[in-house]
Amino acid sequence: MLVAESTIISDVRVAMDENTAITAFTDSDGTVIDTDTLEMEEIIKSKIADGVNAVRKVAPLSMLDLTRKANGEDWPVTWLDDDKCIGEVEIPEDYLKLVMFKMSDWAHAATTPIAADTALYHQQFSEWKGVRGNPSRPNIAIAADTATGKDVIQFFSCDSTEATAELTYIKRCIGSTGSAGSYEIEAPIYRAVVLKVASLVAATYANGDLMNLLNQMAQEALG
């Protein structure tokens, strides 16, 4: 759902006001904070995207709108080694977290990338195909492309360079959209986002008690 920035700010303020009776909302030197100040509004604005992304990272997939990309002109496969059928695809700019990646000749999708700083990652470039996985046991990694420096998904388990790619991922919130400054936020996680943003604002003022309380409430709002 599309939510106006002003609505989010108002809801965050309410969440903070409701909990100041439990833990006094003060800054690091003990001064009581007025949640109606313009300074507070600017701080809330600066934390909205971070709050959305933090919640999306931990929310159940059933609460989220997932983004799917299939191979095409706007999202091409680059083959690094035609003989070994090793290739890569560039990660979209709005990528936040992997749900699944699948090449068309695999039996199933891969959901857990290999870390690029491990021995297992280097084994994926082996001369022996079994070490690199196979369509029934595919391996992928997230790494930086040496030529462009951009993050890519590398894959090692195809039988043919004719295979095409499919990626499903959780989208990153980069900022507000449109002249009105609205945010696209999934309805099931909205309450958790408000509480998470409020906890980040409390952290800015070094109010650890309020931050922890709001953070715990955000987790509980996800069920």
PDB file of N, CA, C and O in Angstrom, residues 8-65:
ATOM      1  N   ILE A   8       3.116   8.508   8.067  1.00  0.00           N
ATOM      2  CA  ILE A   8       4.122   7.718   8.789  1.00  0.00           C
ATOM      3  C   ILE A   8       4.693   8.523   9.948  1.00  0.00           C
ATOM      4  O   ILE A   8       4.827   8.015  11.070  1.00  0.00           O
ATOM      5  N   ILE A   9       5.014   9.785   9.692  1.00  0.00           N
ATOM      6  CA  ILE A   9       5.571  10.644  10.749  1.00  0.00           C
ATOM      7  C   ILE A   9       4.586  10.754  11.908  1.00  0.00           C
ATOM      8  O   ILE A   9       4.956  10.630  13.074  1.00  0.00           O
ATOM      9  N   SER A  10       3.325  10.980  11.578  1.00  0.00           N
ATOM     10  CA  SER A  10       2.300  11.088  12.616  1.00  0.00           C
ATOM     11  C   SER A  10       2.174   9.797  13.422  1.00  0.00           C
ATOM     12  O   SER A  10       2.109   9.826  14.659  1.00  0.00           O
ATOM     13  N   ASP A  11       2.171   8.655  12.738  1.00  0.00           N
ATOM     14  CA  ASP A  11       2.029   7.369  13.430  1.00  0.00           C
ATOM     15  C   ASP A  11       3.247   7.058  14.298  1.00  0.00           C
ATOM     16  O   ASP A  11       3.118   6.476  15.377  1.00  0.00           O
ATOM     17  N   VAL A  12       4.431   7.448  13.834  1.00  0.00           N
ATOM     18  CA  VAL A  12       5.644   7.233  14.637  1.00  0.00           C
ATOM     19  C   VAL A  12       5.596   8.084  15.901  1.00  0.00           C
ATOM     20  O   VAL A  12       5.931   7.622  16.995  1.00  0.00           O
ATOM     21  N   ARG A  13       5.165   9.327  15.758  1.00  0.00           N
ATOM     22  CA  ARG A  13       5.042  10.200  16.923  1.00  0.00           C
ATOM     23  C   ARG A  13       4.059   9.623  17.935  1.00  0.00           C
ATOM     24  O   ARG A  13       4.300   9.639  19.147  1.00  0.00           O
ATOM     25  N   VAL A  14       2.939   9.101  17.456  1.00  0.00           N
ATOM     26  CA  VAL A  14       1.953   8.502  18.351  1.00  0.00           C
ATOM     27  C   VAL A  14       2.564   7.318  19.076  1.00  0.00           C
ATOM     28  O   VAL A  14       2.389   7.153  20.295  1.00  0.00           O
ATOM     29  N   ALA A  15       3.285   6.473  18.348  1.00  0.00           N
ATOM     30  CA  ALA A  15       3.919   5.299  18.961  1.00  0.00           C
ATOM     31  C   ALA A  15       4.904   5.703  20.045  1.00  0.00           C
ATOM     32  O   ALA A  15       4.988   5.058  21.106  1.00  0.00           O
ATOM     33  N   MET A  16       5.625   6.782  19.827  1.00  0.00           N
ATOM     34  CA  MET A  16       6.605   7.247  20.816  1.00  0.00           C
ATOM     35  C   MET A  16       5.899   7.880  22.012  1.00  0.00           C
ATOM     36  O   MET A  16       6.267   7.642  23.161  1.00  0.00           O
ATOM     37  N   ASP A  17       4.869   8.673  21.731  1.00  0.00           N
ATOM     38  CA  ASP A  17       4.117   9.312  22.817  1.00  0.00           C
ATOM     39  C   ASP A  17       3.440   8.276  23.707  1.00  0.00           C
ATOM     40  O   ASP A  17       3.407   8.414  24.929  1.00  0.00           O
ATOM     41  N   GLU A  18       2.912   7.217  23.095  1.00  0.00           N
ATOM     42  CA  GLU A  18       2.205   6.186  23.864  1.00  0.00           C
ATOM     43  C   GLU A  18       3.121   5.464  24.832  1.00  0.00           C
ATOM     44  O   GLU A  18       2.662   4.936  25.854  1.00  0.00           O
ATOM     45  N   ASN A  19       4.415   5.437  24.517  1.00  0.00           N
ATOM     46  CA  ASN A  19       5.340   4.667  25.345  1.00  0.00           C
ATOM     47  C   ASN A  19       6.234   5.517  26.226  1.00  0.00           C
ATOM     48  O   ASN A  19       7.053   4.983  26.964  1.00  0.00           O
ATOM     49  N   THR A  20       6.074   6.849  26.185  1.00  0.00           N
ATOM     50  CA  THR A  20       6.872   7.683  27.080  1.00  0.00           C
ATOM     51  C   THR A  20       6.403   7.564  28.527  1.00  0.00           C
ATOM     52  O   THR A  20       7.130   7.913  29.451  1.00  0.00           O
ATOM     53  N   ALA A  21       5.168   7.045  28.719  1.00  0.00           N
ATOM     54  CA  ALA A  21       4.693   6.818  30.091  1.00  0.00           C
ATOM     55  C   ALA A  21       5.412   5.635  30.714  1.00  0.00           C
ATOM     56  O   ALA A  21       5.499   5.510  31.934  1.00  0.00           O
ATOM     57  N   ILE A  22       5.948   4.756  29.858  1.00  0.00           N
ATOM     58  CA  ILE A  22       6.654   3.571  30.356  1.00  0.00           C
ATOM     59  C   ILE A  22       8.128   3.872  30.562  1.00  0.00           C
ATOM     60  O   ILE A  22       8.738   3.456  31.544  1.00  0.00           O
ATOM     61  N   THR A  23       8.713   4.625  29.624  1.00  0.00           N
ATOM     62  CA  THR A  23      10.125   4.990  29.727  1.00  0.00           C
ATOM     63  C   THR A  23      10.269   6.441  29.276  1.00  0.00           C
ATOM     64  O   THR A  23       9.881   6.781  28.161  1.00  0.00           O
ATOM     65  N   ALA A  24      10.773   7.285  30.113  1.00  0.00           N
ATOM     66  CA  ALA A  24      10.868   8.710  29.797  1.00  0.00           C
ATOM     67  C   ALA A  24      11.674   8.922  28.527  1.00  0.00           C
ATOM     68  O   ALA A  24      12.735   8.324  28.341  1.00  0.00           O
ATOM     69  N   PHE A  25      11.164   9.769  27.627  1.00  0.00           N
ATOM     70  CA  PHE A  25      11.844  10.033  26.365  1.00  0.00           C
ATOM     71  C   PHE A  25      12.777  11.217  26.559  1.00  0.00           C
ATOM     72  O   PHE A  25      12.374  12.377  26.469  1.00  0.00           O
ATOM     73  N   THR A  26      14.032  10.916  26.812  1.00  0.00           N
ATOM     74  CA  THR A  26      15.040  11.940  27.050  1.00  0.00           C
ATOM     75  C   THR A  26      16.232  11.707  26.142  1.00  0.00           C
ATOM     76  O   THR A  26      16.458  10.606  25.649  1.00  0.00           O
ATOM     77  N   ASP A  27      17.014  12.780  25.938  1.00  0.00           N
ATOM     78  CA  ASP A  27      18.227  12.585  25.142  1.00  0.00           C
ATOM     79  C   ASP A  27      19.374  12.198  26.064  1.00  0.00           C
ATOM     80  O   ASP A  27      19.187  11.936  27.255  1.00  0.00           O
ATOM     81  N   SER A  28      20.593  12.137  25.526  1.00  0.00           N
ATOM     82  CA  SER A  28      21.728  11.598  26.264  1.00  0.00           C
ATOM     83  C   SER A  28      22.116  12.419  27.486  1.00  0.00           C
ATOM     84  O   SER A  28      22.736  11.900  28.408  1.00  0.00           O
ATOM     85  N   ASP A  29      21.755  13.712  27.510  1.00  0.00           N
ATOM     86  CA  ASP A  29      22.099  14.514  28.684  1.00  0.00           C
ATOM     87  C   ASP A  29      20.930  14.643  29.662  1.00  0.00           C
ATOM     88  O   ASP A  29      20.968  15.445  30.594  1.00  0.00           O
ATOM     89  N   GLY A  30      19.844  13.877  29.428  1.00  0.00           N
ATOM     90  CA  GLY A  30      18.735  13.851  30.365  1.00  0.00           C
ATOM     91  C   GLY A  30      17.625  14.834  30.068  1.00  0.00           C
ATOM     92  O   GLY A  30      16.639  14.889  30.787  1.00  0.00           O
ATOM     93  N   THR A  31      17.757  15.601  28.973  1.00  0.00           N
ATOM     94  CA  THR A  31      16.727  16.569  28.623  1.00  0.00           C
ATOM     95  C   THR A  31      15.520  15.854  28.016  1.00  0.00           C
ATOM     96  O   THR A  31      15.663  15.016  27.125  1.00  0.00           O
ATOM     97  N   VAL A  32      14.328  16.187  28.487  1.00  0.00           N
ATOM     98  CA  VAL A  32      13.112  15.583  27.943  1.00  0.00           C
ATOM     99  C   VAL A  32      12.894  16.079  26.518  1.00  0.00           C
ATOM    100  O   VAL A  32      12.988  17.270  26.236  1.00  0.00           O
ATOM    101  N   ILE A  33      12.595  15.144  25.613  1.00  0.00           N
ATOM    102  CA  ILE A  33      12.439  15.478  24.196  1.00  0.00           C
ATOM    103  C   ILE A  33      10.972  15.766  23.876  1.00  0.00           C
ATOM    104  O   ILE A  33      10.080  15.028  24.270  1.00  0.00           O
ATOM    105  N   ASP A  34      10.748  16.832  23.127  1.00  0.00           N
ATOM    106  CA  ASP A  34       9.409  17.166  22.647  1.00  0.00           C
ATOM    107  C   ASP A  34       9.213  16.508  21.285  1.00  0.00           C
ATOM    108  O   ASP A  34       9.870  16.866  20.305  1.00  0.00           O
ATOM    109  N   THR A  35       8.286  15.541  21.195  1.00  0.00           N
ATOM    110  CA  THR A  35       8.106  14.807  19.950  1.00  0.00           C
ATOM    111  C   THR A  35       7.356  15.608  18.888  1.00  0.00           C
ATOM    112  O   THR A  35       7.121  15.103  17.801  1.00  0.00           O
ATOM    113  N   ASP A  36       6.979  16.840  19.176  1.00  0.00           N
ATOM    114  CA  ASP A  36       6.313  17.673  18.181  1.00  0.00           C
ATOM    115  C   ASP A  36       7.262  18.648  17.497  1.00  0.00           C
ATOM    116  O   ASP A  36       6.831  19.479  16.694  1.00  0.00           O
ATOM    117  N   THR A  37       8.566  18.579  17.796  1.00  0.00           N
ATOM    118  CA  THR A  37       9.507  19.528  17.217  1.00  0.00           C
ATOM    119  C   THR A  37       9.789  19.214  15.754  1.00  0.00           C
ATOM    120  O   THR A  37       9.653  18.083  15.280  1.00  0.00           O
ATOM    121  N   LEU A  38      10.212  20.245  15.002  1.00  0.00           N
ATOM    122  CA  LEU A  38      10.592  20.057  13.606  1.00  0.00           C
ATOM    123  C   LEU A  38      11.819  19.165  13.506  1.00  0.00           C
ATOM    124  O   LEU A  38      11.968  18.410  12.540  1.00  0.00           O
ATOM    125  N   GLU A  39      12.700  19.260  14.496  1.00  0.00           N
ATOM    126  CA  GLU A  39      13.890  18.402  14.511  1.00  0.00           C
ATOM    127  C   GLU A  39      13.477  16.935  14.538  1.00  0.00           C
ATOM    128  O   GLU A  39      14.024  16.112  13.805  1.00  0.00           O
ATOM    129  N   MET A  40      12.482  16.611  15.363  1.00  0.00           N
ATOM    130  CA  MET A  40      11.983  15.250  15.450  1.00  0.00           C
ATOM    131  C   MET A  40      11.438  14.792  14.097  1.00  0.00           C
ATOM    132  O   MET A  40      11.683  13.673  13.646  1.00  0.00           O
ATOM    133  N   GLU A  41      10.711  15.659  13.412  1.00  0.00           N
ATOM    134  CA  GLU A  41      10.136  15.313  12.116  1.00  0.00           C
ATOM    135  C   GLU A  41      11.225  14.964  11.109  1.00  0.00           C
ATOM    136  O   GLU A  41      11.099  13.981  10.363  1.00  0.00           O
ATOM    137  N   GLU A  42      12.288  15.745  11.088  1.00  0.00           N
ATOM    138  CA  GLU A  42      13.379  15.482  10.150  1.00  0.00           C
ATOM    139  C   GLU A  42      14.084  14.175  10.486  1.00  0.00           C
ATOM    140  O   GLU A  42      14.494  13.433   9.579  1.00  0.00           O
ATOM    141  N   ILE A  43      14.233  13.879  11.760  1.00  0.00           N
ATOM    142  CA  ILE A  43      14.876  12.624  12.158  1.00  0.00           C
ATOM    143  C   ILE A  43      14.016  11.437  11.737  1.00  0.00           C
ATOM    144  O   ILE A  43      14.516  10.438  11.215  1.00  0.00           O
ATOM    145  N   ILE A  44      12.708  11.546  11.955  1.00  0.00           N
ATOM    146  CA  ILE A  44      11.805  10.457  11.543  1.00  0.00           C
ATOM    147  C   ILE A  44      11.904  10.241  10.040  1.00  0.00           C
ATOM    148  O   ILE A  44      12.014   9.096   9.569  1.00  0.00           O
ATOM    149  N   LYS A  45      11.873  11.324   9.255  1.00  0.00           N
ATOM    150  CA  LYS A  45      11.998  11.209   7.802  1.00  0.00           C
ATOM    151  C   LYS A  45      13.259  10.435   7.415  1.00  0.00           C
ATOM    152  O   LYS A  45      13.229   9.593   6.512  1.00  0.00           O
ATOM    153  N   SER A  46      14.350  10.722   8.091  1.00  0.00           N
ATOM    154  CA  SER A  46      15.633  10.108   7.742  1.00  0.00           C
ATOM    155  C   SER A  46      15.709   8.631   8.103  1.00  0.00           C
ATOM    156  O   SER A  46      16.595   7.917   7.638  1.00  0.00           O
ATOM    157  N   LYS A  47      14.772   8.160   8.945  1.00  0.00           N
ATOM    158  CA  LYS A  47      14.811   6.775   9.417  1.00  0.00           C
ATOM    159  C   LYS A  47      13.780   5.876   8.747  1.00  0.00           C
ATOM    160  O   LYS A  47      13.789   4.663   8.979  1.00  0.00           O
ATOM    161  N   ILE A  48      12.888   6.434   7.923  1.00  0.00           N
ATOM    162  CA  ILE A  48      11.794   5.625   7.374  1.00  0.00           C
ATOM    163  C   ILE A  48      12.315   4.496   6.496  1.00  0.00           C
ATOM    164  O   ILE A  48      11.947   3.323   6.671  1.00  0.00           O
ATOM    165  N   ALA A  49      13.174   4.803   5.545  1.00  0.00           N
ATOM    166  CA  ALA A  49      13.685   3.764   4.644  1.00  0.00           C
ATOM    167  C   ALA A  49      14.443   2.690   5.429  1.00  0.00           C
ATOM    168  O   ALA A  49      14.290   1.486   5.158  1.00  0.00           O
ATOM    169  N   ASP A  50      15.248   3.101   6.402  1.00  0.00           N
ATOM    170  CA  ASP A  50      15.985   2.135   7.217  1.00  0.00           C
ATOM    171  C   ASP A  50      15.023   1.228   7.984  1.00  0.00           C
ATOM    172  O   ASP A  50      15.267   0.026   8.116  1.00  0.00           O
ATOM    173  N   GLY A  51      13.942   1.824   8.475  1.00  0.00           N
ATOM    174  CA  GLY A  51      12.962   1.035   9.216  1.00  0.00           C
ATOM    175  C   GLY A  51      12.258   0.019   8.336  1.00  0.00           C
ATOM    176  O   GLY A  51      12.076  -1.142   8.727  1.00  0.00           O
ATOM    177  N   VAL A  52      11.877   0.432   7.135  1.00  0.00           N
ATOM    178  CA  VAL A  52      11.225  -0.482   6.193  1.00  0.00           C
ATOM    179  C   VAL A  52      12.158  -1.643   5.850  1.00  0.00           C
ATOM    180  O   VAL A  52      11.760  -2.815   5.882  1.00  0.00           O
ATOM    181  N   ASN A  53      13.414  -1.339   5.555  1.00  0.00           N
ATOM    182  CA  ASN A  53      14.368  -2.383   5.167  1.00  0.00           C
ATOM    183  C   ASN A  53      14.665  -3.341   6.313  1.00  0.00           C
ATOM    184  O   ASN A  53      14.781  -4.552   6.106  1.00  0.00           O
ATOM    185  N   ALA A  54      14.775  -2.801   7.529  1.00  0.00           N
ATOM    186  CA  ALA A  54      15.050  -3.654   8.678  1.00  0.00           C
ATOM    187  C   ALA A  54      13.913  -4.635   8.906  1.00  0.00           C
ATOM    188  O   ALA A  54      14.131  -5.817   9.220  1.00  0.00           O
ATOM    189  N   VAL A  55      12.679  -4.177   8.747  1.00  0.00           N
ATOM    190  CA  VAL A  55      11.522  -5.054   8.942  1.00  0.00           C
ATOM    191  C   VAL A  55      11.407  -6.058   7.808  1.00  0.00           C
ATOM    192  O   VAL A  55      11.140  -7.244   8.032  1.00  0.00           O
ATOM    193  N   ARG A  56      11.616  -5.606   6.579  1.00  0.00           N
ATOM    194  CA  ARG A  56      11.527  -6.528   5.446  1.00  0.00           C
ATOM    195  C   ARG A  56      12.548  -7.658   5.537  1.00  0.00           C
ATOM    196  O   ARG A  56      12.292  -8.779   5.098  1.00  0.00           O
ATOM    197  N   LYS A  57      13.699  -7.389   6.109  1.00  0.00           N
ATOM    198  CA  LYS A  57      14.723  -8.422   6.221  1.00  0.00           C
ATOM    199  C   LYS A  57      14.292  -9.583   7.108  1.00  0.00           C
ATOM    200  O   LYS A  57      14.721 -10.719   6.907  1.00  0.00           O
ATOM    201  N   VAL A  58      13.456  -9.314   8.104  1.00  0.00           N
ATOM    202  CA  VAL A  58      13.105 -10.353   9.073  1.00  0.00           C
ATOM    203  C   VAL A  58      11.651 -10.800   8.984  1.00  0.00           C
ATOM    204  O   VAL A  58      11.272 -11.786   9.616  1.00  0.00           O
ATOM    205  N   ALA A  59      10.827 -10.112   8.207  1.00  0.00           N
ATOM    206  CA  ALA A  59       9.403 -10.446   8.133  1.00  0.00           C
ATOM    207  C   ALA A  59       9.186 -11.761   7.394  1.00  0.00           C
ATOM    208  O   ALA A  59       9.932 -12.093   6.469  1.00  0.00           O
ATOM    209  N   PRO A  60       8.170 -12.528   7.763  1.00  0.00           N
ATOM    210  CA  PRO A  60       7.821 -13.734   7.003  1.00  0.00           C
ATOM    211  C   PRO A  60       7.506 -13.374   5.555  1.00  0.00           C
ATOM    212  O   PRO A  60       6.929 -12.314   5.278  1.00  0.00           O
ATOM    213  N   LEU A  61       7.881 -14.239   4.628  1.00  0.00           N
ATOM    214  CA  LEU A  61       7.659 -13.961   3.214  1.00  0.00           C
ATOM    215  C   LEU A  61       6.186 -13.761   2.899  1.00  0.00           C
ATOM    216  O   LEU A  61       5.831 -13.032   1.964  1.00  0.00           O
ATOM    217  N   SER A  62       5.323 -14.407   3.676  1.00  0.00           N
ATOM    218  CA  SER A  62       3.884 -14.296   3.440  1.00  0.00           C
ATOM    219  C   SER A  62       3.366 -12.876   3.660  1.00  0.00           C
ATOM    220  O   SER A  62       2.276 -12.526   3.208  1.00  0.00           O
ATOM    221  N   MET A  63       4.141 -12.039   4.362  1.00  0.00           N
ATOM    222  CA  MET A  63       3.734 -10.662   4.621  1.00  0.00           C
ATOM    223  C   MET A  63       4.247  -9.687   3.569  1.00  0.00           C
ATOM    224  O   MET A  63       3.902  -8.503   3.596  1.00  0.00           O
ATOM    225  N   LEU A  64       5.069 -10.164   2.655  1.00  0.00           N
ATOM    226  CA  LEU A  64       5.788  -9.269   1.754  1.00  0.00           C
ATOM    227  C   LEU A  64       5.354  -9.422   0.306  1.00  0.00           C
ATOM    228  O   LEU A  64       4.913 -10.493  -0.128  1.00  0.00           O
ATOM    229  N   ASP A  65       5.513  -8.333  -0.445  1.00  0.00           N
ATOM    230  CA  ASP A  65       5.345  -8.374  -1.897  1.00  0.00           C
ATOM    231  C   ASP A  65       6.713  -8.687  -2.497  1.00  0.00           C
ATOM    232  O   ASP A  65       7.644  -7.875  -2.379  1.00  0.00           O
TER     233      ASP A  65
END
